[in-house]
Each structure stands twice: as C-alpha cells, then as structure tokens.
Coordinates of C-alpha atoms and ligand atoms in Angstrom, one line a residue:
X1 CA 15.7 -4.1 23.3
X2 CA 14.4 -6.9 21.0
X3 CA 14.0 -6.4 17.3
X4 CA 10.3 -6.0 17.3
X5 CA 10.4 -3.6 20.2
X6 CA 12.8 -1.4 18.4
X7 CA 10.7 -1.6 15.3
X8 CA 7.6 -0.6 17.2
X9 CA 9.4 2.3 18.8
X10 CA 10.5 3.5 15.3
X11 CA 7.0 3.1 13.9
X12 CA 5.5 5.1 16.8
X13 CA 7.9 7.9 16.2
X14 CA 7.2 7.9 12.4
X15 CA 3.5 7.9 12.9
X16 CA 3.4 11.5 13.8
X17 CA 5.8 12.6 11.0
X18 CA 3.2 12.9 8.3
X19 CA 5.7 13.7 5.5
X20 CA 7.4 10.3 6.2
X21 CA 4.2 8.2 5.8
X22 CA 2.9 6.5 2.7
X23 CA -0.5 4.7 2.7
X24 CA -0.6 2.4 -0.2
X25 CA -2.3 -0.6 -1.8
X26 CA -1.1 -3.2 -4.3
X27 CA -3.5 -3.9 -7.1
X28 CA -3.3 -6.3 -10.1
X29 CA -5.2 -8.5 -12.5
X30 CA -5.5 -12.1 -11.1
X31 CA -2.2 -14.1 -11.2
X32 CA -0.1 -11.1 -12.2
X33 CA 1.8 -11.5 -8.9
X34 CA 0.2 -9.3 -6.2
X35 CA 0.5 -11.9 -3.5
X36 CA 4.1 -12.8 -4.3
X37 CA 5.1 -9.2 -4.4
X38 CA 3.4 -8.4 -1.1
X39 CA 5.0 -11.4 0.7
X40 CA 8.4 -10.4 -0.5
X41 CA 8.0 -6.8 0.4
X42 CA 7.0 -7.8 3.9
X43 CA 9.9 -10.3 4.2
X44 CA 12.3 -7.6 3.1
X45 CA 10.9 -5.1 5.6
X46 CA 12.6 -6.9 8.4
X47 CA 16.0 -5.9 7.2
X48 CA 15.2 -2.5 5.9
X49 CA 16.4 -0.4 8.6
X50 CA 19.9 -1.4 9.5
X51 CA 20.0 0.4 12.8
X52 CA 16.9 -1.4 13.9
X53 CA 18.1 -4.9 13.4
X54 CA 21.6 -6.4 13.5
X55 CA 22.5 -8.8 10.9
X56 CA 22.0 -11.8 13.2
X57 CA 18.5 -10.6 14.1
X58 CA 17.6 -10.1 10.5
X59 CA 18.6 -13.6 9.7
X60 CA 16.4 -14.9 12.5
X61 CA 13.5 -12.8 11.4
X62 CA 13.9 -13.8 7.7
X63 CA 14.2 -17.5 8.4
X64 CA 11.4 -17.5 10.8
X65 CA 9.2 -15.7 8.3
X66 CA 10.2 -18.0 5.5
X67 CA 9.5 -21.0 7.6
X68 CA 6.1 -19.8 8.3
X69 CA 5.6 -19.3 4.6
X70 CA 4.2 -15.8 5.2
X71 CA 1.0 -15.0 3.6
X72 CA -0.2 -12.4 5.9
X73 CA -4.0 -12.1 6.0
X74 CA -4.1 -8.9 8.1
X75 CA -6.1 -6.1 6.5
X76 CA -3.1 -3.8 6.9
X77 CA 0.6 -4.1 7.7
X78 CA 3.1 -1.4 8.6
X79 CA 6.7 -1.4 7.5
X80 CA 9.7 0.8 8.1
X81 CA 11.8 1.6 5.1
X82 CA 15.1 3.3 4.9
X83 CA 15.4 5.7 2.0
X84 CA 18.2 8.3 1.6
X85 CA 19.3 7.7 5.2
X86 CA 15.8 8.5 6.5
X87 CA 13.2 6.2 7.9
X88 CA 9.8 6.1 6.4
X89 CA 6.6 4.4 7.5
X90 CA 4.7 2.4 4.8
X91 CA 1.2 1.3 5.7
X92 CA 0.1 -1.3 3.2
X93 CA -3.6 -2.1 3.0
X94 CA -4.9 -5.3 1.6
X95 CA -7.0 -4.7 -1.4
X96 CA -9.4 -7.6 -1.4
X97 CA -10.1 -10.4 -3.9
X98 CA -9.6 -9.8 -7.6
X99 CA -13.1 -10.9 -8.4
X100 CA -15.0 -8.6 -6.0
X101 CA -15.0 -5.2 -7.5
X102 CA -17.7 -3.9 -5.3
X103 CA -17.7 -1.8 -2.2
X104 CA -14.6 -3.5 -0.6
X105 CA -12.2 -2.4 -3.3
X106 CA -13.5 1.2 -3.3
X107 CA -13.2 1.2 0.4
X108 CA -9.6 0.0 0.4
X109 CA -8.8 2.5 -2.3
X110 CA -10.4 5.3 -0.3
X111 CA -8.1 4.5 2.6
X112 CA -4.9 4.8 0.6
X113 CA -3.2 7.6 -1.3
X114 CA -1.1 5.6 -3.7
X115 CA -1.2 2.3 -5.5
X116 CA 1.4 -0.1 -6.9
X117 CA -0.1 -1.5 -10.1
X118 CA 1.4 -4.9 -10.9
X119 CA 1.3 -6.0 -14.5
X120 CA 2.6 -9.4 -15.8
X121 CA 5.2 -8.6 -18.5
X122 CA 4.1 -11.5 -20.6
X123 CA 0.4 -10.9 -20.6
X124 CA 0.4 -7.1 -20.5
X125 CA -2.5 -5.0 -19.2
X126 CA -5.6 -7.1 -18.7
X127 CA -9.3 -6.2 -18.1
X128 CA -8.9 -6.2 -14.3
X129 CA -5.8 -4.0 -14.6
X130 CA -8.1 -1.5 -16.2
X131 CA -10.8 -2.0 -13.5
X132 CA -8.3 -1.5 -10.6
X133 CA -6.8 1.5 -12.3
X134 CA -10.3 3.0 -12.7
X135 CA -11.0 2.5 -9.1
X136 CA -7.7 4.1 -8.1
X137 CA -8.2 7.2 -10.3
X138 CA -11.8 7.6 -9.2
X139 CA -10.6 7.7 -5.6
X140 CA -7.8 10.1 -6.5
X141 CA -5.2 7.5 -5.7
X142 CA -1.9 8.0 -7.6
X143 CA -0.5 4.9 -9.4
X144 CA 3.1 3.7 -9.9
X145 CA 3.8 0.6 -12.1
X146 CA 5.6 -2.6 -11.4
X147 CA 6.1 -4.8 -14.5
X148 CA 6.5 -8.3 -13.1
X149 CA 7.6 -11.7 -14.3
X150 CA 10.5 -10.3 -16.3
X151 CA 12.4 -13.6 -15.7
X152 CA 9.9 -15.2 -18.0
X153 CA 10.6 -12.8 -20.9
X154 CA 14.3 -13.7 -20.5
X155 CA 14.2 -17.5 -19.8
X156 CA 11.0 -18.7 -21.4
X157 CA 10.3 -16.3 -24.3
X158 CA 14.1 -15.7 -24.8
X159 CA 13.5 -12.2 -26.0
X160 CA 16.4 -10.0 -27.1
X161 CA 17.1 -6.8 -25.1
X162 CA 15.5 -4.8 -27.9
X163 CA 12.4 -7.0 -27.9
X164 CA 12.2 -6.7 -24.1
X165 CA 12.4 -3.0 -24.3
X166 CA 9.6 -3.0 -26.8
X167 CA 7.5 -5.1 -24.5
X168 CA 8.1 -2.7 -21.6
X169 CA 7.2 0.3 -23.8
X170 CA 4.0 -1.3 -24.9
X171 CA 2.9 -2.2 -21.3
X172 CA 3.7 1.4 -20.1
X173 CA 1.8 2.8 -23.1
X174 CA -1.2 0.7 -22.3
X175 CA -1.2 1.8 -18.7
X176 CA -0.7 5.4 -19.5
X177 CA -3.4 5.4 -22.1
X178 CA -5.8 4.3 -19.4
X179 CA -4.5 6.6 -16.7
X180 CA -4.7 9.7 -18.9
X181 CA -8.0 8.6 -20.4
X182 CA -9.5 8.6 -16.9
X183 CA -8.1 12.0 -15.8
X184 CA -9.6 15.3 -17.0
X185 CA -7.1 17.8 -15.7
X186 CA -4.2 18.3 -18.2
X187 CA -1.6 19.1 -15.5
X188 CA -2.6 16.0 -13.5
X189 CA -2.5 13.9 -16.6
X190 CA 1.2 14.8 -17.0
X191 CA 2.0 14.3 -13.3
X192 CA 0.3 11.0 -13.0
X193 CA 1.6 9.4 -16.2
X194 CA 4.1 6.7 -15.2
X195 CA 7.6 6.8 -16.7
X196 CA 10.8 4.8 -16.7
X197 CA 13.0 7.9 -16.7
X198 CA 11.6 9.4 -13.5
X199 CA 11.4 6.0 -11.8
X200 CA 7.7 5.7 -11.5
X201 CA 8.0 2.4 -13.3
X202 CA 10.0 -0.6 -12.0
X203 CA 10.5 -4.0 -13.5
X204 CA 11.6 -7.3 -12.1
X205 CA 10.6 -10.7 -10.7
X206 CA 8.5 -10.9 -7.6
X207 CA 9.1 -14.6 -7.6
X208 CA 12.9 -14.4 -7.5
X209 CA 12.9 -11.3 -5.4
X210 CA 14.7 -8.8 -7.6
X211 CA 13.8 -5.6 -9.4
X212 CA 15.2 -2.8 -11.5
X213 CA 14.4 0.9 -11.9
X214 CA 16.1 3.6 -13.8
X215 CA 17.2 5.6 -10.7
X216 CA 18.7 2.3 -9.2
X217 CA 20.6 1.6 -12.4
X218 CA 22.0 5.1 -12.3
X219 CA 22.9 4.9 -8.7
X220 CA 24.6 1.5 -8.8
X221 CA 25.8 1.3 -12.4
X222 CA 24.1 -2.1 -12.8
X223 CA 23.3 -2.7 -16.4
X224 CA 20.4 -4.3 -18.2
X225 CA 22.9 -6.8 -19.7
X226 CA 24.0 -7.9 -16.3
X227 CA 20.4 -8.6 -15.3
X228 CA 19.8 -10.6 -18.4
X229 CA 23.0 -12.6 -18.0
X230 CA 22.4 -13.4 -14.3
X231 CA 18.8 -14.3 -15.0
X232 CA 19.8 -16.6 -17.9
X233 CA 22.2 -18.4 -15.6
X234 CA 19.5 -18.7 -13.0
X235 CA 21.6 -16.6 -10.6
X236 CA 18.6 -15.1 -8.9
X237 CA 20.2 -14.8 -5.5
X238 CA 23.0 -12.8 -7.0
X239 CA 20.4 -10.5 -8.6
X240 CA 18.5 -10.2 -5.4
X241 CA 21.6 -9.0 -3.6
X242 CA 22.5 -6.5 -6.3
X243 CA 19.0 -5.3 -6.9
X244 CA 16.6 -6.3 -4.1
X245 CA 12.9 -6.2 -4.9
X246 CA 11.7 -4.5 -1.7
X247 CA 14.3 -1.7 -2.0
X248 CA 13.5 -0.8 -5.6
X249 CA 9.7 -1.0 -5.1
X250 CA 9.6 0.8 -1.8
X251 CA 12.0 3.5 -3.0
X252 CA 9.6 4.0 -5.9
X253 CA 6.7 4.3 -3.5
X254 CA 8.5 6.9 -1.4
X255 CA 9.7 9.0 -4.4
X256 CA 6.4 9.0 -6.3
X257 CA 3.5 8.4 -4.1
X258 CA 2.2 11.3 -1.9
X259 CA 2.3 11.5 1.9
X260 CA -1.0 11.9 3.7
X261 CA -0.5 15.6 4.4
X262 CA -0.2 16.3 0.7
X263 CA -2.8 13.8 -0.4
X264 CA -5.6 14.6 2.0
X265 CA -5.6 18.2 0.8
X266 CA -6.7 17.2 -2.7
X267 CA -8.4 13.9 -1.9
X268 CA -10.9 14.9 0.8
X269 CA -12.8 17.2 -1.5
X270 CA -13.3 14.3 -3.9
X271 CA -13.9 11.3 -1.6
X272 CA -16.1 13.0 1.1
X273 CA -19.4 14.7 0.4
X274 CA -19.6 16.8 3.6
X275 CA -19.2 20.5 4.1
X276 CA -15.5 21.4 3.7
X277 CA -16.0 24.7 5.5
X278 CA -17.1 22.9 8.6
X279 CA -14.5 22.1 11.2
X280 CA -14.1 18.4 10.5
X281 CA -13.8 19.1 6.8
X282 CA -11.1 21.6 7.3
X283 CA -9.3 19.3 9.8
X284 CA -9.4 16.3 7.4
X285 CA -8.1 18.5 4.6
X286 CA -5.2 19.5 6.9
X287 CA -4.7 16.0 8.2
X288 CA -4.9 17.6 11.7
X289 CA -3.9 15.3 14.6
X290 CA -5.4 17.9 17.0
X291 CA -8.8 18.0 15.2
X292 CA -12.0 16.0 15.8
X293 CA -11.5 12.3 15.2
X294 CA -12.7 11.1 11.8
X295 CA -12.0 7.4 11.1
X296 CA -13.2 5.4 8.1
X297 CA -13.4 1.6 8.7
X298 CA -12.4 -0.4 5.7
X299 CA -12.4 -3.9 7.2
X300 CA -13.5 -5.9 10.2
X301 CA -11.7 -9.0 11.2
X302 CA -12.0 -11.2 14.3
X303 CA -9.1 -11.7 16.7
X304 CA -9.5 -14.9 18.8
X305 CA -8.5 -12.9 21.9
X306 CA -9.5 -9.3 21.4
X307 CA -12.7 -9.8 19.4
X308 CA -13.6 -7.6 16.4
X309 CA -10.7 -5.6 15.0
X310 CA -11.7 -2.6 12.9
X311 CA -9.1 -1.5 10.4
X312 CA -9.3 1.8 8.6
X313 CA -7.9 5.3 7.8
X314 CA -7.7 8.0 10.3
X315 CA -8.2 11.3 8.4
X316 CA -8.1 13.7 11.4
X317 CA -7.7 13.7 15.1
X318 CA -5.8 11.1 17.2
X319 CA -7.2 7.7 18.1
X320 CA -6.6 6.8 21.8
X321 CA -7.5 4.0 24.1
X322 CA -10.7 4.7 26.1
X323 CA -12.0 7.3 23.6
X324 CA -15.7 7.2 22.8
X325 CA -16.8 7.5 19.2
X326 CA -20.0 7.8 17.3
X327 CA -20.6 5.4 14.5
X328 CA -22.8 6.6 11.7
X329 CA -26.2 5.1 11.6
X330 CA -25.9 3.7 15.1
X331 CA -27.3 5.3 18.3
X332 CA -25.0 5.8 21.3
X333 CA -21.3 5.6 21.4
X334 CA -18.6 2.8 21.2
X335 CA -15.5 2.9 23.4
X336 CA -12.2 2.1 21.9
X337 CA -10.3 -0.5 23.8
X338 CA -7.0 -1.1 22.0
X339 CA -5.3 1.0 19.3
X340 CA -2.8 -1.0 17.3
X341 CA -0.9 -1.6 14.1
X342 CA 0.0 -4.8 12.3
X343 CA 3.7 -5.6 12.2
X344 CA 3.8 -8.6 10.0
X345 CA 1.2 -11.1 11.3
X346 CA 1.1 -9.6 14.8
X347 CA -1.1 -6.8 16.0
X348 CA 0.9 -4.5 18.3
X349 CA -0.7 -2.2 20.8
X350 CA 0.5 1.4 20.4
X351 CA -2.0 3.3 22.7
X352 CA -2.6 6.1 20.3
X353 CA -2.3 6.9 16.6
X354 CA -2.4 10.4 15.0
X355 CA -4.1 11.5 11.7
X356 CA -2.8 10.3 8.4
X357 CA -2.3 6.6 9.4
X358 CA -4.0 3.3 8.8
X359 CA -4.8 1.8 12.1
X360 CA -6.5 -1.3 13.8
X361 CA -8.7 -0.7 16.8
X362 CA -10.8 -2.9 19.0
X363 CA -14.0 -1.9 20.9
X364 CA -15.9 -0.4 17.9
X365 CA -18.5 -3.2 18.4
X366 CA -21.1 -1.7 16.1
X367 CA -18.8 -0.7 13.2
X368 CA -19.0 -2.6 9.9
X369 CA -16.8 -2.2 6.9
X370 CA -17.6 1.2 5.5
X371 CA -18.6 2.8 8.8
X372 CA -17.4 6.3 9.8
X373 CA -16.4 6.5 13.5
X374 CA -16.1 10.1 14.8
X375 CA -15.8 12.2 17.9
X376 CA -18.5 14.6 16.6
X377 CA -21.5 14.3 14.3
X378 CA -20.3 14.4 10.7
X379 CA -21.2 13.5 7.2
X380 CA -20.1 9.8 6.8
X381 CA -17.8 8.6 4.1
X382 CA -20.4 6.1 3.0
X383 CA -24.1 6.0 3.7
X384 CA -24.7 2.6 5.1
X385 CA -28.1 0.9 5.2
X386 CA -28.4 -1.0 8.4
X387 CA -30.7 -3.9 8.1
X388 CA -33.6 -3.6 10.5
X389 CA -35.8 -6.3 11.9
X390 CA -38.3 -7.5 9.3
X391 CA -41.7 -6.0 9.8
X392 CA -44.2 -8.8 10.0
X393 CA -47.7 -7.7 9.0
X394 CA -50.5 -9.9 9.8
X395 CA -53.4 -9.7 7.4
Ligands
GDP401 P1 -1.9 -12.8 -7.6 O1 -3.1 -13.6 -8.1 O2 -1.8 -11.5 -8.4 O3 -1.9 -12.6 -6.1 O4 -0.7 -13.6 -8.1 P2 0.3 -14.6 -7.3 O5 1.3 -13.8 -6.5 O6 -0.5 -15.6 -6.6 O7 1.1 -15.2 -8.5 C1 0.5 -16.0 -9.5 C2 1.5 -17.1 -10.1 O8 2.5 -16.4 -10.7 C3 2.1 -17.9 -9.0 O9 2.3 -19.2 -9.5 C4 3.5 -17.2 -8.8 O10 4.5 -18.1 -8.3 C5 3.8 -16.7 -10.2 N1 4.6 -15.6 -10.2 C6 4.5 -14.4 -9.4 N2 5.5 -13.6 -9.7 C7 6.3 -14.2 -10.6 C8 7.5 -13.8 -11.3 O11 8.1 -12.7 -11.1 N3 8.0 -14.7 -12.2 C9 7.5 -15.9 -12.4 N4 8.1 -16.7 -13.3 N5 6.3 -16.3 -11.8 C10 5.7 -15.5 -10.9

C-alpha cells in the first residue's frame, strides 16, 4: 500500500475516535509567522507516524513537498500525529486573511475547538493578536501560545538567557492578561491561562523548523543553553533534529486543546441559538454520529474537476455520499456527491465522515460560507440574508 493510501486508511479510522481528534486554527498578527508555521507543520506531518511511512517514503514525500514549495491553500487539511504511541487526527482549518476580521474569521473560529496563537518574540503581542484572541474566546475556542522568531532574540538582538526569559515572561503575561480579561468564569480563567510549566506555551523558530517546550525539555534533557549555542552557531538542522517544530507544537495541541466530544458539550450552548432540548441540539452537544446531520459551512472553494467544494464542521450525524440535505434559507434539497478530506494539497474521497470532524463535500450547490446544511429543519448557525432579485418599480 502506498504512503497516501496508508495515511488515508489511518485518517478514516481516527475520524470515528472522537477523543483522538483535534480541530484547530492557527491565528496571528500579520507577519508573526502563521504561514511559515503552518507550512512546516504540514511538511512534518508526512513523517509523523512512523508505522505509516518508511524512512524512504518520508524522504520522497518531504522532498516532493519542499520542491513544490508548499503553501497549501485548501480551507482545511488533516494530519495524523503520533503522541505517546497513539495516533491522533488533527484537522487544521485555515483562518482567513489578517485584515478581514469580519464574518470569515468568526466562522473559521466557530468550526474549531482550539487555537494556536502565534506571537513574534521580538514584537510581542500586537493589536491583531488581541483581535484574534477576542474572536477565539468569544467562540469558546481554547488558546495555546507559540512564541515565534526566537532565533532573532539570540542572533540579532543577542539577548542573554536572562533577558530572553524576561521577554518570554512579558509576552506570556500580555497574552494571559487579555485571555483572563475576556473570560468571566473564575475557574475557566485559571484553566485557559497559558503557562510554560504545563506546556501550553512553546517557543521556537518556525523559519528554522525547531521549537521547545517545558515537557519536551524534561523528557529529552535538552537545555536552554544547548538551544542558544546551536542557534548562535547557525546549527538549525541540528536543532530541528533534537527539537522538531511539528512535534513540539502538535504535542502541545493534543495535550492542551480539547477533543470535539469534550468541546461540543460546552461550545454548542454558546455558539448556537437553537433549542438545546430539541433533538438536534442534544445530538450536537453529544457530538452524536448517529444523530441528525448538522453541518456548518465555513468556506466554499472551486475545484476545477468537482465544482464547488464546501468545507465545514460537522457537529452531529454522519455525512455520506448521496445524502440529501436542507440548506437554511434555500428551498428544496441538495444532494451530496463526494465526501472528502484534504491531505496536504489533495482532496481525498472518504465516502463518509462522522460528527466531530472538519470535512469537504461537493454537491451542496446552493450553500455559501456560513450556511447550515442539515437532514432536518433546524435553527441555523448564522442567519443568512440571501440577495433576492431587485424589485423594479415603475412609476
Ligand atoms: P504571517 O503573515 O503570519 O503568515 O507570517 P509569515 O509566515 O509570512 O512570516 C512573515 C515573515 O517572517 C517572513 O519573512 C518569514 O520568513 C519570517 N519568519 C517567520 N517565522 C520566522 C522565524 O521563526 N524566524 C525568523 N527569523 N523569521 C521568521
């Protein structure tokens, strides 16, 4: 079996293990390194699960991806990550442009349960850091922090270890001040504060593909001094091998961000206005794959072969090929043609996807970003104003 086939098989298995799924977004102030981090996480994902890909295959994959200079513009990509000898499925949704803080960002946030907030170590928290954090907290999306561009603190600013520590502390304090300022519940304030000691903060260099976290330092014995020395000597490959970015960041995601089963229980009551006592409400709270289908579309893209592809979050039920769904605000039904996921730049058909996942489907011709597609009539996630034909009045 080829590498991709094995990976798809693994992804299909993991899709129904709700505890092993993380739906996440990466958010940042412009230029803080969101794109670089995303690309390196995706490149790293090819080698994550050793039983999926032999060394040779990984090399092929990595080189091929590097050659293509991956910047994946899919609305969502799925990755398998090995953590504590278990495989996990990470669905990463693209949070759109830094400048547009309108409906698109809210929508993307609504589809995920956790966010990796990237902050440039040199600049610290910036206005858009606050905006994206606000969006996340409003949608009940839990944050973890990645302090990026640490190589610049070492090689450009030539900070001493103590000065660097001070810098980290001040970035963490800035972020926590904002997080706790936006949360009312005292218990949740404590739980959602990021901290170096529990590993909900990681630091590193997205550009040079290495990162550090306290749990990783404890597990491997790698010291801060080693990092600084390697970095000063421009031994970034060495650092990448000892402390690979994707491993540290994705481990942090798995440890600290909630799975959909846990998250939907507290998120549905805050992100959806419908009646929680009604079937579909209960089923979404329970992330029930056997319930009615409730799918929120976050993005529409156009595939040259398959036509419109609707990406979104499935909160309950199971999406299957051939299924007919209602789209809020539109009469009649739309029939699903293909149900797929993005593996890197490729959309792969998987026939069906259960609740708790982010998924790409074709056939929902009348859906737009923000639509709710469902197997029964339900309160939509967003009320959408469809533009009707202009009424021409003749005087
Ligand atoms: P985005 O706007 O948040 O997506 O940021 P990009 O990923 O496009 O990065 C902005 C710039 O910062 C680019 O020139 C990157 O090469 C650079 N950059 C990103 N991460 C790092 C890093 O860890 N260290 C250094 N020195 N530069 C970085």
